[in-house]
Amino acid sequence: MSQAPASAPPRAADSPLRAAFAAQRKLILHVAWLSFVTGSLLLIPSWYMFEVYGRVINSRSHVTLAWLVVMVTSVYVLVEVLDLVRQHLLQSASADFEKRLRLRLFGAAFDANLRHRPGGTAQPFTDLKTLRDFIASPVITAAMDLPVAVLCMLVLFALGPMLGAVAVVGAGVQVWLGWLTERRTMPLLGQATTASIDATNHLNAVLRNAQVIEAMGMQQHVFGRWHAKQRRFLARQAEASDYAGLTSAAAKLLQTLQGSILLGAGAWIALHGGLWGGVGMVIVASIFGGKALQPLAQLVQNWRLVINARDARDRLRNLLAGHDEPEPGMPLPAPQGHLTVEAVTAVAPGQTTQILRNVSFAAKPGELTLIVGPTAAGKSTLARLLVGVWPCLVGKVRLDGADVHTWNKAELGPCIGYLPQNVELFEGTVAENVARFGPVDEAAVRDALERVGLTEAVEQLPAGLDERIGDDGAVLSGGQRQRLGLARALYGKPRLVVLDEPNSSLDQAGDQALLALLQRLKSEGVTVLAITHRNTLMPATDKIVLMREGQVAMHGPRDDVLAALAKANEQHRAQQQAAPQPPGPARLAVNPLPAAGGLQ
């Protein structure tokens, strides 16, 4: 069942949606006025019928008939023109609504994905399309036609109170059918939408990992899981469609019967002399009765669109409630690279388990700081904090004294180079990926490629810098993808470079090239921090930060840390040799500290 949020978000959080809707008020008012005019003009054919039967037949005047035909034809043409204008206004309103929310929604979805909150998928844009389509849907036009329906009922009351009463009863039944559709189909459609989103997200994850699934024969199993999710979605949707179909058919039947019932009621009243205008008004009453129920019948038939739009609105409202647009701050000068980590404690976004606790150290321009430690020590989390991707729960990461997390990323981004552990490339050209999909400075692109030793490989591609690399760099090898990610990190000569496992996919030649690159960056005064499990970067290292269980176990100049590690390892071995060995099978001793000669 579609569940309402536990607590309604503050009205201020709902302001983007409300503001986008409110901006369309003028266009909607124009549409409402056109709908009233159009609906009123559509009553003229009823008068035309009455004139033909009551005046032309009796007078046998060809001229009168010709003028009546010209008049009613002109009315029909005018109605079609006004209807085209009405649809154009609704399309303009829907397009403007989407335009006003598109950028804000992209930022909210991006931020939700970054912070591991609900909504960080493509679903919000599907919801936005649902609302856009709803604005120009038959539901809106039917709602705009309700004033004309009320006018038709007033005319029926004027013709005879009994006719008006019959029309009101028919309208009441239509409203009851709408309420019944809402009550029975809303939970089913809510469940169907939730199941559809779940199935789509699962399918996207499957397609992203197609190679792993194929290699390990997992296709049948993952298909079974997706099929079960899809089956739940289809079952709920079928139940909702079946029930909505029944109520829609009942509403349509009632609309059809209304005309016949009013025709019979009008005839009965006319036989007793109680119908204003005589027998000719019987047919007019029948037509007006159908017009009175037509908007309500359309609303009932399309009530599913109302439910879908309401669910989409609620999801977008909840997403936007958790996203605050960053306040424009004072522009800061480009950083020089003085980095300080001040007693930082951190958790993953949306979680409570502390990954880092009371981490402190500093790095200066022209230095390479190596961050080492066992798996799950918090090294990658620390890298995300250093570049401002994740916030600190306690403490601050500062660059030249400014908080990197709150620093405007549009300003700070060009001054930072970041290579994550899992290199993500995008569909596009080599040059576009290196240039971070901004304006391509070909000289800067070539310089970055030359720095990482990728120039020759790129020149061998058929289109060179303009070669499209496919999704996630599909045409490149693992080492080339990593080097291309490194070139992107170095594009524009940033002042702070953070590398998470930069040599995990490199061979010996690649290691040597990376070592030379780090030496060059140091000579240019760049602040470099690298996370690694290998000791190949040790010759260029100035400082070492040893992480263990989310805390800094040791940090300082390279030689001091290595000497302390060697001494600790020697003491550990001595303790093991002195300790009595328990009887039984020999056990492998696990050294809790890296070896002094390297970091394994």
Short mmCIF file of N, CA, C and O in Angstrom, two decimals, residues 436-512:
data_model
loop_
_atom_site.label_atom_id
_atom_site.label_comp_id
_atom_site.label_asym_id
_atom_site.label_seq_id
_atom_site.Cartn_x
_atom_site.Cartn_y
_atom_site.Cartn_z
N ARG A 436 36.84 16.69 -17.82
CA ARG A 436 35.75 16.69 -16.84
C ARG A 436 34.45 17.18 -17.45
O ARG A 436 33.61 17.80 -16.78
N PHE A 437 34.29 16.96 -18.76
CA PHE A 437 33.10 17.31 -19.52
C PHE A 437 32.79 18.81 -19.48
O PHE A 437 31.66 19.23 -19.63
N GLY A 438 33.82 19.59 -19.27
CA GLY A 438 33.71 21.04 -19.41
C GLY A 438 34.28 21.45 -20.75
O GLY A 438 34.51 20.62 -21.63
N PRO A 439 34.50 22.74 -20.95
CA PRO A 439 35.16 23.19 -22.19
C PRO A 439 36.52 22.51 -22.33
O PRO A 439 37.32 22.52 -21.38
N VAL A 440 36.76 21.92 -23.48
CA VAL A 440 37.99 21.13 -23.67
C VAL A 440 39.14 22.04 -24.06
O VAL A 440 39.11 22.70 -25.11
N ASP A 441 40.15 22.10 -23.19
CA ASP A 441 41.41 22.77 -23.49
C ASP A 441 42.36 21.68 -23.98
O ASP A 441 42.92 20.91 -23.19
N GLU A 442 42.53 21.58 -25.31
CA GLU A 442 43.28 20.46 -25.88
C GLU A 442 44.71 20.42 -25.37
O GLU A 442 45.26 19.33 -25.11
N ALA A 443 45.33 21.57 -25.19
CA ALA A 443 46.70 21.59 -24.68
C ALA A 443 46.76 21.03 -23.26
O ALA A 443 47.66 20.24 -22.93
N ALA A 444 45.80 21.39 -22.42
CA ALA A 444 45.77 20.88 -21.05
C ALA A 444 45.46 19.38 -21.04
O ALA A 444 45.99 18.64 -20.21
N VAL A 445 44.59 18.93 -21.97
CA VAL A 445 44.28 17.50 -22.07
C VAL A 445 45.54 16.72 -22.44
O VAL A 445 45.86 15.68 -21.84
N ARG A 446 46.26 17.20 -23.43
CA ARG A 446 47.48 16.50 -23.87
C ARG A 446 48.53 16.51 -22.76
O ARG A 446 49.26 15.53 -22.58
N ASP A 447 48.60 17.61 -22.02
CA ASP A 447 49.57 17.67 -20.92
C ASP A 447 49.23 16.63 -19.85
O ASP A 447 50.12 15.94 -19.33
N ALA A 448 47.94 16.50 -19.51
CA ALA A 448 47.53 15.53 -18.49
C ALA A 448 47.80 14.10 -18.97
O ALA A 448 48.26 13.25 -18.20
N LEU A 449 47.53 13.82 -20.25
CA LEU A 449 47.79 12.49 -20.81
C LEU A 449 49.29 12.20 -20.82
O LEU A 449 49.72 11.06 -20.54
N GLU A 450 50.09 13.21 -21.13
CA GLU A 450 51.54 13.01 -21.14
C GLU A 450 52.06 12.74 -19.74
O GLU A 450 52.96 11.90 -19.54
N ARG A 451 51.48 13.38 -18.74
CA ARG A 451 51.93 13.19 -17.37
C ARG A 451 51.71 11.74 -16.90
O ARG A 451 52.51 11.22 -16.13
N VAL A 452 50.61 11.13 -17.35
CA VAL A 452 50.31 9.77 -16.89
C VAL A 452 50.80 8.71 -17.87
O VAL A 452 50.53 7.52 -17.70
N GLY A 453 51.52 9.13 -18.93
CA GLY A 453 52.08 8.16 -19.88
C GLY A 453 51.05 7.51 -20.77
O GLY A 453 51.22 6.35 -21.16
N LEU A 454 49.98 8.24 -21.11
CA LEU A 454 48.91 7.65 -21.93
C LEU A 454 48.87 8.24 -23.33
O LEU A 454 48.00 7.89 -24.13
N THR A 455 49.80 9.13 -23.65
CA THR A 455 49.76 9.81 -24.95
C THR A 455 49.86 8.82 -26.10
O THR A 455 49.07 8.88 -27.06
N GLU A 456 50.80 7.92 -26.04
CA GLU A 456 51.00 6.97 -27.13
C GLU A 456 49.78 6.07 -27.33
O GLU A 456 49.36 5.82 -28.47
N ALA A 457 49.20 5.60 -26.25
CA ALA A 457 48.02 4.74 -26.35
C ALA A 457 46.84 5.48 -26.96
O ALA A 457 46.09 4.92 -27.77
N VAL A 458 46.67 6.74 -26.62
CA VAL A 458 45.57 7.53 -27.17
C VAL A 458 45.80 7.80 -28.65
O VAL A 458 44.86 7.74 -29.47
N GLU A 459 47.04 8.07 -29.03
CA GLU A 459 47.33 8.33 -30.45
C GLU A 459 47.08 7.10 -31.31
O GLU A 459 46.81 7.23 -32.51
N GLN A 460 47.14 5.93 -30.73
CA GLN A 460 46.89 4.72 -31.48
C GLN A 460 45.40 4.42 -31.67
O GLN A 460 45.04 3.55 -32.46
N LEU A 461 44.56 5.13 -30.94
CA LEU A 461 43.12 4.97 -31.13
C LEU A 461 42.71 5.56 -32.48
O LEU A 461 43.30 6.54 -32.93
N PRO A 462 41.69 4.99 -33.14
CA PRO A 462 41.30 5.47 -34.48
C PRO A 462 41.02 6.97 -34.54
O PRO A 462 41.42 7.64 -35.49
N ALA A 463 40.34 7.51 -33.54
CA ALA A 463 39.98 8.93 -33.55
C ALA A 463 40.81 9.75 -32.58
O ALA A 463 40.53 10.93 -32.37
N GLY A 464 41.81 9.15 -31.95
CA GLY A 464 42.66 9.89 -31.03
C GLY A 464 41.88 10.45 -29.86
O GLY A 464 41.14 9.74 -29.19
N LEU A 465 42.04 11.74 -29.61
CA LEU A 465 41.35 12.39 -28.50
C LEU A 465 39.84 12.36 -28.67
O LEU A 465 39.10 12.44 -27.68
N ASP A 466 39.37 12.23 -29.92
CA ASP A 466 37.93 12.22 -30.18
C ASP A 466 37.35 10.82 -30.17
O ASP A 466 36.19 10.64 -30.54
N GLU A 467 38.12 9.81 -29.77
CA GLU A 467 37.62 8.44 -29.71
C GLU A 467 36.62 8.32 -28.56
O GLU A 467 36.88 8.72 -27.42
N ARG A 468 35.45 7.76 -28.86
CA ARG A 468 34.44 7.54 -27.83
C ARG A 468 34.78 6.24 -27.10
O ARG A 468 34.99 5.20 -27.72
N ILE A 469 34.84 6.31 -25.78
CA ILE A 469 35.34 5.18 -25.00
C ILE A 469 34.24 4.25 -24.51
O ILE A 469 34.52 3.23 -23.89
N GLY A 470 32.96 4.58 -24.78
CA GLY A 470 31.86 3.72 -24.35
C GLY A 470 31.56 3.90 -22.87
O GLY A 470 32.23 4.64 -22.14
N ASP A 471 30.52 3.20 -22.42
CA ASP A 471 30.13 3.28 -21.01
C ASP A 471 31.25 2.74 -20.14
O ASP A 471 31.75 1.62 -20.33
N ASP A 472 31.66 3.56 -19.16
CA ASP A 472 32.70 3.19 -18.19
C ASP A 472 34.00 2.80 -18.88
O ASP A 472 34.74 1.94 -18.38
N GLY A 473 34.30 3.42 -20.03
CA GLY A 473 35.57 3.16 -20.70
C GLY A 473 35.70 1.74 -21.22
O GLY A 473 36.75 1.10 -21.06
N ALA A 474 34.63 1.23 -21.84
CA ALA A 474 34.60 -0.17 -22.24
C ALA A 474 35.68 -0.54 -23.25
O ALA A 474 36.13 -1.69 -23.30
N VAL A 475 36.14 0.42 -24.07
CA VAL A 475 37.13 0.10 -25.10
C VAL A 475 38.56 0.12 -24.55
O VAL A 475 39.50 -0.18 -25.28
N LEU A 476 38.72 0.47 -23.27
CA LEU A 476 40.06 0.58 -22.68
C LEU A 476 40.34 -0.61 -21.76
O LEU A 476 39.42 -1.25 -21.24
N SER A 477 41.61 -0.88 -21.54
CA SER A 477 42.02 -1.90 -20.58
C SER A 477 41.89 -1.34 -19.17
O SER A 477 41.68 -0.13 -18.97
N GLY A 478 42.02 -2.22 -18.17
CA GLY A 478 41.92 -1.76 -16.79
C GLY A 478 42.97 -0.74 -16.44
O GLY A 478 42.69 0.28 -15.80
N GLY A 479 44.23 -0.98 -16.88
CA GLY A 479 45.28 -0.02 -16.61
C GLY A 479 45.07 1.30 -17.32
O GLY A 479 45.34 2.37 -16.77
N GLN A 480 44.55 1.24 -18.56
CA GLN A 480 44.28 2.47 -19.30
C GLN A 480 43.16 3.26 -18.65
O GLN A 480 43.21 4.50 -18.60
N ARG A 481 42.13 2.57 -18.16
CA ARG A 481 41.05 3.27 -17.48
C ARG A 481 41.58 3.99 -16.23
O ARG A 481 41.20 5.13 -15.95
N GLN A 482 42.45 3.30 -15.50
CA GLN A 482 42.99 3.93 -14.30
C GLN A 482 43.87 5.13 -14.65
O GLN A 482 43.80 6.17 -13.99
N ARG A 483 44.66 5.00 -15.69
CA ARG A 483 45.49 6.13 -16.10
C ARG A 483 44.64 7.29 -16.62
O ARG A 483 44.97 8.46 -16.38
N LEU A 484 43.57 6.96 -17.34
CA LEU A 484 42.69 8.03 -17.83
C LEU A 484 42.01 8.74 -16.66
O LEU A 484 41.85 9.96 -16.67
N GLY A 485 41.60 7.98 -15.64
CA GLY A 485 41.06 8.60 -14.43
C GLY A 485 42.08 9.48 -13.74
O GLY A 485 41.75 10.54 -13.22
N LEU A 486 43.33 9.04 -13.75
CA LEU A 486 44.40 9.84 -13.15
C LEU A 486 44.64 11.11 -13.96
O LEU A 486 44.86 12.20 -13.39
N ALA A 487 44.58 11.00 -15.31
CA ALA A 487 44.73 12.19 -16.15
C ALA A 487 43.61 13.19 -15.87
O ALA A 487 43.82 14.40 -15.83
N ARG A 488 42.39 12.69 -15.65
CA ARG A 488 41.27 13.57 -15.31
C ARG A 488 41.53 14.28 -13.98
O ARG A 488 41.22 15.46 -13.81
N ALA A 489 42.11 13.55 -13.02
CA ALA A 489 42.42 14.14 -11.72
C ALA A 489 43.46 15.25 -11.84
O ALA A 489 43.44 16.21 -11.08
N LEU A 490 44.38 15.12 -12.83
CA LEU A 490 45.47 16.10 -12.97
C LEU A 490 45.14 17.22 -13.94
O LEU A 490 45.94 18.15 -14.10
N TYR A 491 43.98 17.15 -14.59
CA TYR A 491 43.61 18.15 -15.60
C TYR A 491 43.50 19.53 -14.94
O TYR A 491 42.86 19.69 -13.89
N GLY A 492 44.12 20.51 -15.54
CA GLY A 492 44.05 21.87 -15.01
C GLY A 492 45.04 22.16 -13.90
O GLY A 492 45.00 23.21 -13.29
N LYS A 493 45.93 21.20 -13.60
CA LYS A 493 46.97 21.37 -12.58
C LYS A 493 46.40 21.77 -11.23
O LYS A 493 46.58 22.90 -10.75
N PRO A 494 45.68 20.85 -10.57
CA PRO A 494 45.10 21.15 -9.25
C PRO A 494 46.18 21.29 -8.19
O PRO A 494 47.32 20.86 -8.37
N ARG A 495 45.79 21.88 -7.05
CA ARG A 495 46.74 22.10 -5.95
C ARG A 495 46.68 21.00 -4.90
O ARG A 495 47.60 20.85 -4.10
N LEU A 496 45.58 20.24 -4.87
CA LEU A 496 45.45 19.12 -3.94
C LEU A 496 45.04 17.90 -4.75
O LEU A 496 44.05 17.93 -5.48
N VAL A 497 45.82 16.82 -4.63
CA VAL A 497 45.54 15.59 -5.37
C VAL A 497 45.43 14.45 -4.36
O VAL A 497 46.32 14.24 -3.54
N VAL A 498 44.29 13.75 -4.40
CA VAL A 498 44.03 12.61 -3.52
C VAL A 498 43.83 11.38 -4.39
O VAL A 498 42.92 11.35 -5.23
N LEU A 499 44.66 10.38 -4.19
CA LEU A 499 44.66 9.17 -5.03
C LEU A 499 44.36 7.96 -4.16
O LEU A 499 45.10 7.68 -3.21
N ASP A 500 43.29 7.26 -4.48
CA ASP A 500 42.90 6.06 -3.73
C ASP A 500 43.27 4.83 -4.56
O ASP A 500 42.64 4.55 -5.57
N GLU A 501 44.29 4.12 -4.14
CA GLU A 501 44.81 2.94 -4.85
C GLU A 501 45.14 3.28 -6.31
O GLU A 501 44.62 2.67 -7.24
N PRO A 502 46.03 4.24 -6.55
CA PRO A 502 46.30 4.66 -7.94
C PRO A 502 47.08 3.62 -8.74
O PRO A 502 47.12 3.71 -9.97
N ASN A 503 47.70 2.64 -8.07
CA ASN A 503 48.52 1.66 -8.80
C ASN A 503 47.95 0.26 -8.73
O ASN A 503 48.64 -0.72 -9.00
N SER A 504 46.65 0.13 -8.41
CA SER A 504 46.08 -1.20 -8.25
C SER A 504 46.01 -1.97 -9.56
O SER A 504 46.01 -3.19 -9.57
N SER A 505 45.93 -1.24 -10.70
CA SER A 505 45.82 -1.92 -12.00
C SER A 505 47.06 -1.68 -12.87
O SER A 505 47.00 -1.92 -14.08
N LEU A 506 48.15 -1.21 -12.28
CA LEU A 506 49.33 -0.87 -13.06
C LEU A 506 50.37 -1.99 -12.98
O LEU A 506 50.51 -2.67 -11.96
N ASP A 507 51.10 -2.15 -14.08
CA ASP A 507 52.22 -3.09 -14.09
C ASP A 507 53.47 -2.38 -13.57
O ASP A 507 53.42 -1.25 -13.10
N GLN A 508 54.63 -3.06 -13.69
CA GLN A 508 55.86 -2.49 -13.16
C GLN A 508 56.23 -1.18 -13.86
O GLN A 508 56.63 -0.20 -13.21
N ALA A 509 56.04 -1.14 -15.19
CA ALA A 509 56.33 0.09 -15.92
C ALA A 509 55.38 1.21 -15.49
O ALA A 509 55.78 2.38 -15.35
N GLY A 510 54.12 0.84 -15.25
CA GLY A 510 53.16 1.83 -14.78
C GLY A 510 53.51 2.35 -13.41
O GLY A 510 53.35 3.54 -13.11
N ASP A 511 54.00 1.47 -12.54
CA ASP A 511 54.43 1.90 -11.21
C ASP A 511 55.56 2.91 -11.29
O ASP A 511 55.59 3.92 -10.56
N GLN A 512 56.52 2.64 -12.18
CA GLN A 512 57.65 3.56 -12.33
C GLN A 512 57.18 4.91 -12.87
O GLN A 512 57.65 5.97 -12.43
#
